[in-house]
Amino acid sequence: VTDPSARHRLYSDLAGWWPLISPPDEYTEEAAFVAALLRSSERPVRTLLELGSGGGHNAVHLKRAVSMTLVDLSADMLHVSRELNPECEHIQADMRTLRLHRTFDAVFVHDAVEYMTTADDLRSVMDTAFAHCEPGGLAIFMPDHTTDIFVPSSGHGGTDGDAGRAARYLEWTWDPDPADSWVETVYVFVLRGADGSVDVVHETHRTGLYPRETWLRLLGEAGFQAAIVTAQTDDETQARDVFVARRPPAR
Ligand SMILES: C[S@@+](CC[C@H](N)C(=O)[O-])C[C@H]1O[C@@H](n2cnc3c(N)ncnc32)[C@H](O)[C@@H]1O
């Protein structure tokens, strides 16, 4: 698998810091929100495919109720997730092109969908979700931003780990050109090793930004019946649009 995310240090040589930069506890509320959506599916959800599962920080909560298959492009992020979620199936693949030739009761795509910076790429992920979703099943897409409710923002976080390791970060998101389909986030990571040495790393991520109307149109073209649920969780400062897409039952 070619790994374009290797150009993001966060998902390659820094992946071992992911549990300190974005700890699993911070996903509790969002995962509960997704679990509630899954319970609302008319088809009982026993199997769940997650595309772009990263360090598996949603999966660690969701796997209690469902059997999960986790897909990510980055071998380093899959390694982190396998440590946390050894009972889940892990697959290295690109969510735009993955074809497992089997279906799941539901498909979930969290913030990794943000890395789709063109509408064609976004549509490809929807096609992957459709191909792996049982008729009558659900696909849930949870991007960080949609154009309709986007506001530039900055924030910080990070936690302490074992044996003196600790991480802190600053993130700063803005839209250099509202006419195109992407925004930019600058990250500054401050990483303290067990020996007390401190590294400062910064990098910029380009992520997709689309209007609700584009999301709904593309989901319809992919074959889904889709609706928007706007979520506001306590651990997120901004509301986010969640796209709940149903693959129509077979006739
Ligand atoms: C913010 S992290 C996801 C974190 C995840 N929500 C978690 O629970 O830990 C984004 C992930 O998207 C993955 N990614 C980016 N482009 C991808 C693609 N085309 N196919 C699969 N995974 C991709 C990256 O490798 C990275 O692990």
mmCIF file of C-alpha atoms and ligand atoms in Angstrom:
data_model
loop_
_atom_site.group_PDB
_atom_site.id
_atom_site.type_symbol
_atom_site.label_atom_id
_atom_site.label_comp_id
_atom_site.label_asym_id
_atom_site.label_seq_id
_atom_site.Cartn_x
_atom_site.Cartn_y
_atom_site.Cartn_z
ATOM 1 C CA VAL A 1 0.000 0.000 0.000
ATOM 2 C CA THR A 2 1.396 3.412 -0.906
ATOM 3 C CA ASP A 3 1.015 5.623 2.111
ATOM 4 C CA PRO A 4 0.495 9.305 1.216
ATOM 5 C CA SER A 5 -0.224 9.998 4.920
ATOM 6 C CA ALA A 6 3.465 9.225 5.475
ATOM 7 C CA ARG A 7 3.948 12.883 4.589
ATOM 8 C CA HIS A 8 2.118 13.668 7.853
ATOM 9 C CA ARG A 9 4.596 13.085 10.634
ATOM 10 C CA LEU A 10 1.658 12.888 13.078
ATOM 11 C CA TYR A 11 0.576 9.617 11.421
ATOM 12 C CA SER A 12 4.046 8.198 10.760
ATOM 13 C CA ASP A 13 7.140 8.780 12.913
ATOM 14 C CA LEU A 14 5.106 10.662 15.574
ATOM 15 C CA ALA A 15 2.263 8.094 15.669
ATOM 16 C CA GLY A 16 3.533 6.710 18.995
ATOM 17 C CA TRP A 17 2.599 10.077 20.539
ATOM 18 C CA TRP A 18 -1.035 9.867 19.324
ATOM 19 C CA PRO A 19 -2.371 8.397 22.625
ATOM 20 C CA LEU A 20 -0.891 11.389 24.504
ATOM 21 C CA ILE A 21 -1.861 14.018 21.908
ATOM 22 C CA SER A 22 -5.468 12.829 21.471
ATOM 23 C CA PRO A 23 -6.218 10.453 24.372
ATOM 24 C CA PRO A 24 -8.971 7.803 24.122
ATOM 25 C CA ASP A 25 -10.875 9.385 27.064
ATOM 26 C CA GLU A 26 -11.587 12.431 24.894
ATOM 27 C CA TYR A 27 -13.618 10.230 22.529
ATOM 28 C CA THR A 28 -16.077 8.951 25.152
ATOM 29 C CA GLU A 29 -18.899 11.351 24.342
ATOM 30 C CA GLU A 30 -18.524 11.250 20.573
ATOM 31 C CA ALA A 31 -18.400 7.457 20.602
ATOM 32 C CA ALA A 32 -21.574 7.417 22.742
ATOM 33 C CA PHE A 33 -23.229 9.686 20.159
ATOM 34 C CA VAL A 34 -22.257 7.286 17.357
ATOM 35 C CA ALA A 35 -23.375 4.265 19.395
ATOM 36 C CA ALA A 36 -26.814 5.887 19.848
ATOM 37 C CA LEU A 37 -27.071 6.464 16.074
ATOM 38 C CA LEU A 38 -26.117 2.833 15.477
ATOM 39 C CA ARG A 39 -28.820 1.687 17.901
ATOM 40 C CA SER A 40 -31.361 3.689 15.889
ATOM 41 C CA SER A 41 -30.627 1.617 12.776
ATOM 42 C CA GLU A 42 -33.584 -0.491 11.697
ATOM 43 C CA ARG A 43 -31.049 -3.260 11.005
ATOM 44 C CA PRO A 44 -29.396 -4.409 14.279
ATOM 45 C CA VAL A 45 -25.701 -3.478 14.141
ATOM 46 C CA ARG A 46 -23.429 -6.366 15.060
ATOM 47 C CA THR A 47 -20.592 -5.696 12.596
ATOM 48 C CA LEU A 48 -19.036 -2.271 12.016
ATOM 49 C CA LEU A 49 -16.383 -1.196 9.509
ATOM 50 C CA GLU A 50 -14.451 1.955 10.452
ATOM 51 C CA LEU A 51 -12.578 3.750 7.650
ATOM 52 C CA GLY A 52 -9.616 5.884 8.753
ATOM 53 C CA SER A 53 -9.654 4.423 12.265
ATOM 54 C CA GLY A 54 -6.283 5.932 13.246
ATOM 55 C CA GLY A 55 -5.171 4.992 16.747
ATOM 56 C CA GLY A 56 -8.514 3.269 17.387
ATOM 57 C CA HIS A 57 -9.687 5.787 19.963
ATOM 58 C CA ASN A 58 -13.326 5.544 18.881
ATOM 59 C CA ALA A 59 -13.046 1.804 18.482
ATOM 60 C CA VAL A 60 -11.898 1.347 22.079
ATOM 61 C CA HIS A 61 -15.368 2.576 23.145
ATOM 62 C CA LEU A 62 -17.509 1.226 20.285
ATOM 63 C CA LYS A 63 -16.055 -2.306 20.283
ATOM 64 C CA ARG A 64 -17.905 -3.123 23.528
ATOM 65 C CA ALA A 65 -21.161 -3.357 21.615
ATOM 66 C CA VAL A 66 -20.094 -4.420 18.103
ATOM 67 C CA SER A 67 -17.495 -6.471 16.272
ATOM 68 C CA MET A 68 -15.185 -4.002 14.480
ATOM 69 C CA THR A 69 -12.939 -4.046 11.418
ATOM 70 C CA LEU A 70 -10.529 -1.101 11.403
ATOM 71 C CA VAL A 71 -8.999 0.316 8.219
ATOM 72 C CA ASP A 72 -6.267 2.931 7.991
ATOM 73 C CA LEU A 73 -3.643 3.939 5.457
ATOM 74 C CA SER A 74 -0.873 4.320 8.018
ATOM 75 C CA ALA A 75 0.984 1.250 9.264
ATOM 76 C CA ASP A 76 2.192 3.270 12.264
ATOM 77 C CA MET A 77 -1.329 4.278 13.330
ATOM 78 C CA LEU A 78 -2.527 0.676 12.866
ATOM 79 C CA HIS A 79 0.297 -0.434 15.154
ATOM 80 C CA VAL A 80 -0.937 1.973 17.868
ATOM 81 C CA SER A 81 -4.510 0.726 17.400
ATOM 82 C CA ARG A 82 -3.543 -2.964 17.526
ATOM 83 C CA GLU A 83 -1.965 -2.398 20.957
ATOM 84 C CA LEU A 84 -5.209 -0.856 22.236
ATOM 85 C CA ASN A 85 -7.658 -3.051 20.339
ATOM 86 C CA PRO A 86 -6.032 -6.461 19.834
ATOM 87 C CA GLU A 87 -9.416 -8.145 19.432
ATOM 88 C CA CYS A 88 -10.348 -6.007 16.375
ATOM 89 C CA GLU A 89 -9.460 -6.883 12.794
ATOM 90 C CA HIS A 90 -6.990 -4.341 11.328
ATOM 91 C CA ILE A 91 -6.417 -3.713 7.622
ATOM 92 C CA GLN A 92 -3.998 -1.316 5.930
ATOM 93 C CA ALA A 93 -5.753 0.264 2.963
ATOM 94 C CA ASP A 94 -6.848 3.508 1.337
ATOM 95 C CA MET A 95 -10.479 4.279 2.164
ATOM 96 C CA ARG A 96 -10.995 5.555 -1.381
ATOM 97 C CA THR A 97 -10.192 2.239 -3.037
ATOM 98 C CA LEU A 98 -10.676 -0.490 -0.396
ATOM 99 C CA ARG A 99 -12.820 -3.417 -1.591
ATOM 100 C CA LEU A 100 -13.073 -6.309 0.882
ATOM 101 C CA HIS A 101 -15.889 -8.034 -1.054
ATOM 102 C CA ARG A 102 -17.921 -8.433 2.133
ATOM 103 C CA THR A 103 -20.516 -6.288 3.856
ATOM 104 C CA PHE A 104 -21.115 -4.926 7.372
ATOM 105 C CA ASP A 105 -24.249 -3.863 9.244
ATOM 106 C CA ALA A 106 -22.812 -0.333 9.399
ATOM 107 C CA VAL A 107 -19.847 1.753 8.242
ATOM 108 C CA PHE A 108 -18.366 4.633 10.239
ATOM 109 C CA VAL A 109 -16.023 7.359 9.010
ATOM 110 C CA HIS A 110 -14.923 9.830 11.681
ATOM 111 C CA ASP A 111 -12.512 12.766 11.283
ATOM 112 C CA ALA A 112 -10.265 10.913 8.802
ATOM 113 C CA VAL A 113 -12.780 11.824 6.076
ATOM 114 C CA GLU A 114 -11.392 15.369 6.415
ATOM 115 C CA TYR A 115 -8.348 14.273 4.428
ATOM 116 C CA MET A 116 -10.509 14.141 1.303
ATOM 117 C CA THR A 117 -9.619 17.508 -0.210
ATOM 118 C CA THR A 118 -11.490 17.070 -3.507
ATOM 119 C CA ALA A 119 -15.142 16.209 -4.104
ATOM 120 C CA ASP A 120 -14.014 13.248 -6.245
ATOM 121 C CA ASP A 121 -12.068 11.791 -3.313
ATOM 122 C CA LEU A 122 -15.000 12.390 -0.968
ATOM 123 C CA ARG A 123 -17.311 10.612 -3.395
ATOM 124 C CA SER A 124 -14.853 7.690 -3.599
ATOM 125 C CA VAL A 125 -15.071 7.208 0.181
ATOM 126 C CA MET A 126 -18.857 7.231 -0.054
ATOM 127 C CA ASP A 127 -18.651 4.561 -2.786
ATOM 128 C CA THR A 128 -16.411 2.459 -0.514
ATOM 129 C CA ALA A 129 -18.896 2.852 2.339
ATOM 130 C CA PHE A 130 -21.788 1.873 0.057
ATOM 131 C CA ALA A 131 -19.956 -1.181 -1.288
ATOM 132 C CA HIS A 132 -19.359 -2.444 2.270
ATOM 133 C CA CYS A 133 -22.767 -1.581 3.747
ATOM 134 C CA GLU A 134 -25.512 -4.231 3.912
ATOM 135 C CA PRO A 135 -28.768 -3.190 2.215
ATOM 136 C CA GLY A 136 -30.829 -1.531 4.967
ATOM 137 C CA GLY A 137 -27.633 -0.695 6.875
ATOM 138 C CA LEU A 138 -26.212 2.661 7.949
ATOM 139 C CA ALA A 139 -23.126 4.672 7.031
ATOM 140 C CA ILE A 140 -22.182 7.482 9.424
ATOM 141 C CA PHE A 141 -19.823 10.269 8.306
ATOM 142 C CA MET A 142 -18.557 12.649 10.973
ATOM 143 C CA PRO A 143 -16.353 15.393 9.502
ATOM 144 C CA ASP A 144 -14.959 18.064 11.833
ATOM 145 C CA HIS A 145 -16.302 20.843 9.612
ATOM 146 C CA THR A 146 -18.864 21.761 6.989
ATOM 147 C CA THR A 147 -18.824 25.100 5.160
ATOM 148 C CA ASP A 148 -22.225 26.090 6.602
ATOM 149 C CA ILE A 149 -21.006 26.161 10.209
ATOM 150 C CA PHE A 150 -17.233 26.539 9.769
ATOM 151 C CA VAL A 151 -15.487 29.101 11.958
ATOM 152 C CA PRO A 152 -11.721 29.573 12.145
ATOM 153 C CA SER A 153 -10.442 28.261 15.466
ATOM 154 C CA SER A 154 -7.459 27.540 17.627
ATOM 155 C CA GLY A 155 -7.027 25.208 20.554
ATOM 156 C CA HIS A 156 -4.569 23.229 22.551
ATOM 157 C CA GLY A 157 -4.334 19.915 24.360
ATOM 158 C CA GLY A 158 -2.178 16.945 25.246
ATOM 159 C CA THR A 159 -1.541 14.820 28.318
ATOM 160 C CA ASP A 160 1.113 13.106 30.379
ATOM 161 C CA GLY A 161 2.029 9.482 29.739
ATOM 162 C CA ASP A 162 4.070 6.906 31.624
ATOM 163 C CA ALA A 163 7.653 7.286 32.746
ATOM 164 C CA GLY A 164 7.898 11.041 32.183
ATOM 165 C CA ARG A 165 6.731 11.078 28.569
ATOM 166 C CA ALA A 166 4.316 13.949 27.894
ATOM 167 C CA ALA A 167 2.895 15.826 24.908
ATOM 168 C CA ARG A 168 1.257 19.205 24.414
ATOM 169 C CA TYR A 169 0.051 20.779 21.172
ATOM 170 C CA LEU A 170 -1.412 23.900 19.625
ATOM 171 C CA GLU A 171 -3.742 23.652 16.615
ATOM 172 C CA TRP A 172 -4.874 26.564 14.489
ATOM 173 C CA THR A 173 -7.399 26.147 11.653
ATOM 174 C CA TRP A 174 -8.267 28.739 9.025
ATOM 175 C CA ASP A 175 -9.552 28.904 5.463
ATOM 176 C CA PRO A 176 -7.006 30.547 3.135
ATOM 177 C CA ASP A 177 -9.497 30.667 0.230
ATOM 178 C CA PRO A 178 -13.256 30.246 0.839
ATOM 179 C CA ALA A 179 -13.733 29.550 -2.887
ATOM 180 C CA ASP A 180 -11.930 26.198 -2.812
ATOM 181 C CA SER A 181 -12.682 22.903 -1.019
ATOM 182 C CA TRP A 182 -10.042 22.817 1.727
ATOM 183 C CA VAL A 183 -8.804 24.503 4.907
ATOM 184 C CA GLU A 184 -5.474 24.425 6.651
ATOM 185 C CA THR A 185 -4.536 23.427 10.207
ATOM 186 C CA VAL A 186 -1.131 24.267 11.615
ATOM 187 C CA TYR A 187 -0.007 22.035 14.477
ATOM 188 C CA VAL A 188 2.811 22.657 16.922
ATOM 189 C CA PHE A 189 3.687 19.569 18.960
ATOM 190 C CA VAL A 190 5.848 19.819 22.075
ATOM 191 C CA LEU A 191 7.044 16.331 22.941
ATOM 192 C CA ARG A 192 8.870 15.527 26.154
ATOM 193 C CA GLY A 193 10.721 12.206 26.205
ATOM 194 C CA ALA A 194 11.268 9.923 29.200
ATOM 195 C CA ASP A 195 14.781 11.372 29.538
ATOM 196 C CA GLY A 196 13.348 14.912 29.875
ATOM 197 C CA SER A 197 14.488 16.068 26.430
ATOM 198 C CA VAL A 198 11.960 18.215 24.540
ATOM 199 C CA ASP A 199 11.305 18.221 20.782
ATOM 200 C CA VAL A 200 9.172 20.834 19.043
ATOM 201 C CA VAL A 201 7.671 19.768 15.712
ATOM 202 C CA HIS A 202 5.298 21.700 13.524
ATOM 203 C CA GLU A 203 3.435 20.683 10.410
ATOM 204 C CA THR A 204 0.489 21.794 8.325
ATOM 205 C CA HIS A 205 -2.440 19.571 7.331
ATOM 206 C CA ARG A 206 -4.755 20.389 4.463
ATOM 207 C CA THR A 207 -8.293 19.052 4.984
ATOM 208 C CA GLY A 208 -11.527 19.156 2.988
ATOM 209 C CA LEU A 209 -14.400 21.586 3.585
ATOM 210 C CA TYR A 210 -17.737 21.113 1.775
ATOM 211 C CA PRO A 211 -21.214 22.597 2.070
ATOM 212 C CA ARG A 212 -23.984 20.391 3.510
ATOM 213 C CA GLU A 213 -25.638 20.510 0.099
ATOM 214 C CA THR A 214 -22.539 18.944 -1.537
ATOM 215 C CA TRP A 215 -22.396 16.187 1.082
ATOM 216 C CA LEU A 216 -26.076 15.341 0.596
ATOM 217 C CA ARG A 217 -25.825 15.438 -3.207
ATOM 218 C CA LEU A 218 -22.757 13.160 -3.297
ATOM 219 C CA LEU A 219 -24.313 10.727 -0.798
ATOM 220 C CA GLY A 220 -27.454 10.589 -2.972
ATOM 221 C CA GLU A 221 -25.361 9.956 -6.095
ATOM 222 C CA ALA A 222 -23.550 7.142 -4.256
ATOM 223 C CA GLY A 223 -26.947 5.502 -3.628
ATOM 224 C CA PHE A 224 -27.617 6.500 0.000
ATOM 225 C CA GLN A 225 -30.676 8.141 1.574
ATOM 226 C CA ALA A 226 -28.995 10.701 3.821
ATOM 227 C CA ALA A 227 -29.940 13.116 6.604
ATOM 228 C CA ILE A 228 -27.978 15.524 8.790
ATOM 229 C CA VAL A 229 -27.869 15.370 12.569
ATOM 230 C CA THR A 230 -26.100 18.317 14.168
ATOM 231 C CA ALA A 231 -24.101 17.237 17.220
ATOM 232 C CA GLN A 232 -22.843 19.422 20.039
ATOM 233 C CA THR A 233 -20.852 17.447 22.578
ATOM 234 C CA ASP A 234 -19.299 18.927 25.709
ATOM 235 C CA ASP A 235 -15.784 17.924 24.652
ATOM 236 C CA GLU A 236 -16.073 19.828 21.349
ATOM 237 C CA THR A 237 -16.290 23.615 21.347
ATOM 238 C CA GLN A 238 -18.028 23.709 17.954
ATOM 239 C CA ALA A 239 -21.132 21.940 16.710
ATOM 240 C CA ARG A 240 -20.574 19.464 13.897
ATOM 241 C CA ASP A 241 -22.752 18.048 11.161
ATOM 242 C CA VAL A 242 -23.042 14.268 11.173
ATOM 243 C CA PHE A 243 -24.271 12.629 7.973
ATOM 244 C CA VAL A 244 -26.416 9.581 8.630
ATOM 245 C CA ALA A 245 -26.800 7.671 5.379
ATOM 246 C CA ARG A 246 -28.959 4.604 4.883
ATOM 247 C CA ARG A 247 -28.373 2.120 2.122
ATOM 248 C CA PRO A 248 -31.877 1.331 0.844
ATOM 249 C CA PRO A 249 -33.021 -2.236 1.567
ATOM 250 C CA ALA A 250 -32.851 -4.727 -1.331
ATOM 251 C CA ARG A 251 -36.186 -5.183 -3.136
HETATM 252 C C1 LIG B 1 -7.207 12.146 12.938
HETATM 253 S S1 LIG B 1 -6.634 10.547 12.546
HETATM 254 C C2 LIG B 1 -8.011 9.498 12.995
HETATM 255 C C3 LIG B 1 -8.092 9.275 14.456
HETATM 256 C C4 LIG B 1 -9.214 8.324 14.841
HETATM 257 N N1 LIG B 1 -10.501 9.011 14.823
HETATM 258 C C5 LIG B 1 -8.952 7.662 16.173
HETATM 259 O O1 LIG B 1 -9.966 7.208 16.764
HETATM 260 O O2 LIG B 1 -7.824 7.529 16.650
HETATM 261 C C6 LIG B 1 -6.765 10.535 10.770
HETATM 262 C C7 LIG B 1 -6.396 9.188 10.157
HETATM 263 O O3 LIG B 1 -6.806 9.190 8.795
HETATM 264 C C8 LIG B 1 -5.929 8.316 8.123
HETATM 265 N N2 LIG B 1 -6.088 8.529 6.677
HETATM 266 C C9 LIG B 1 -5.850 9.659 5.960
HETATM 267 N N3 LIG B 1 -6.138 9.434 4.660
HETATM 268 C C10 LIG B 1 -6.593 8.155 4.572
HETATM 269 C C11 LIG B 1 -7.042 7.339 3.490
HETATM 270 N N4 LIG B 1 -7.089 7.823 2.239
HETATM 271 N N5 LIG B 1 -7.420 6.072 3.749
HETATM 272 C C12 LIG B 1 -7.362 5.570 5.016
HETATM 273 N N6 LIG B 1 -6.943 6.291 6.086
HETATM 274 C C13 LIG B 1 -6.553 7.570 5.857
HETATM 275 C C14 LIG B 1 -4.561 8.712 8.676
HETATM 276 O O4 LIG B 1 -3.594 7.700 8.432
HETATM 277 C C15 LIG B 1 -4.902 8.889 10.152
HETATM 278 O O5 LIG B 1 -4.652 7.718 10.889
#
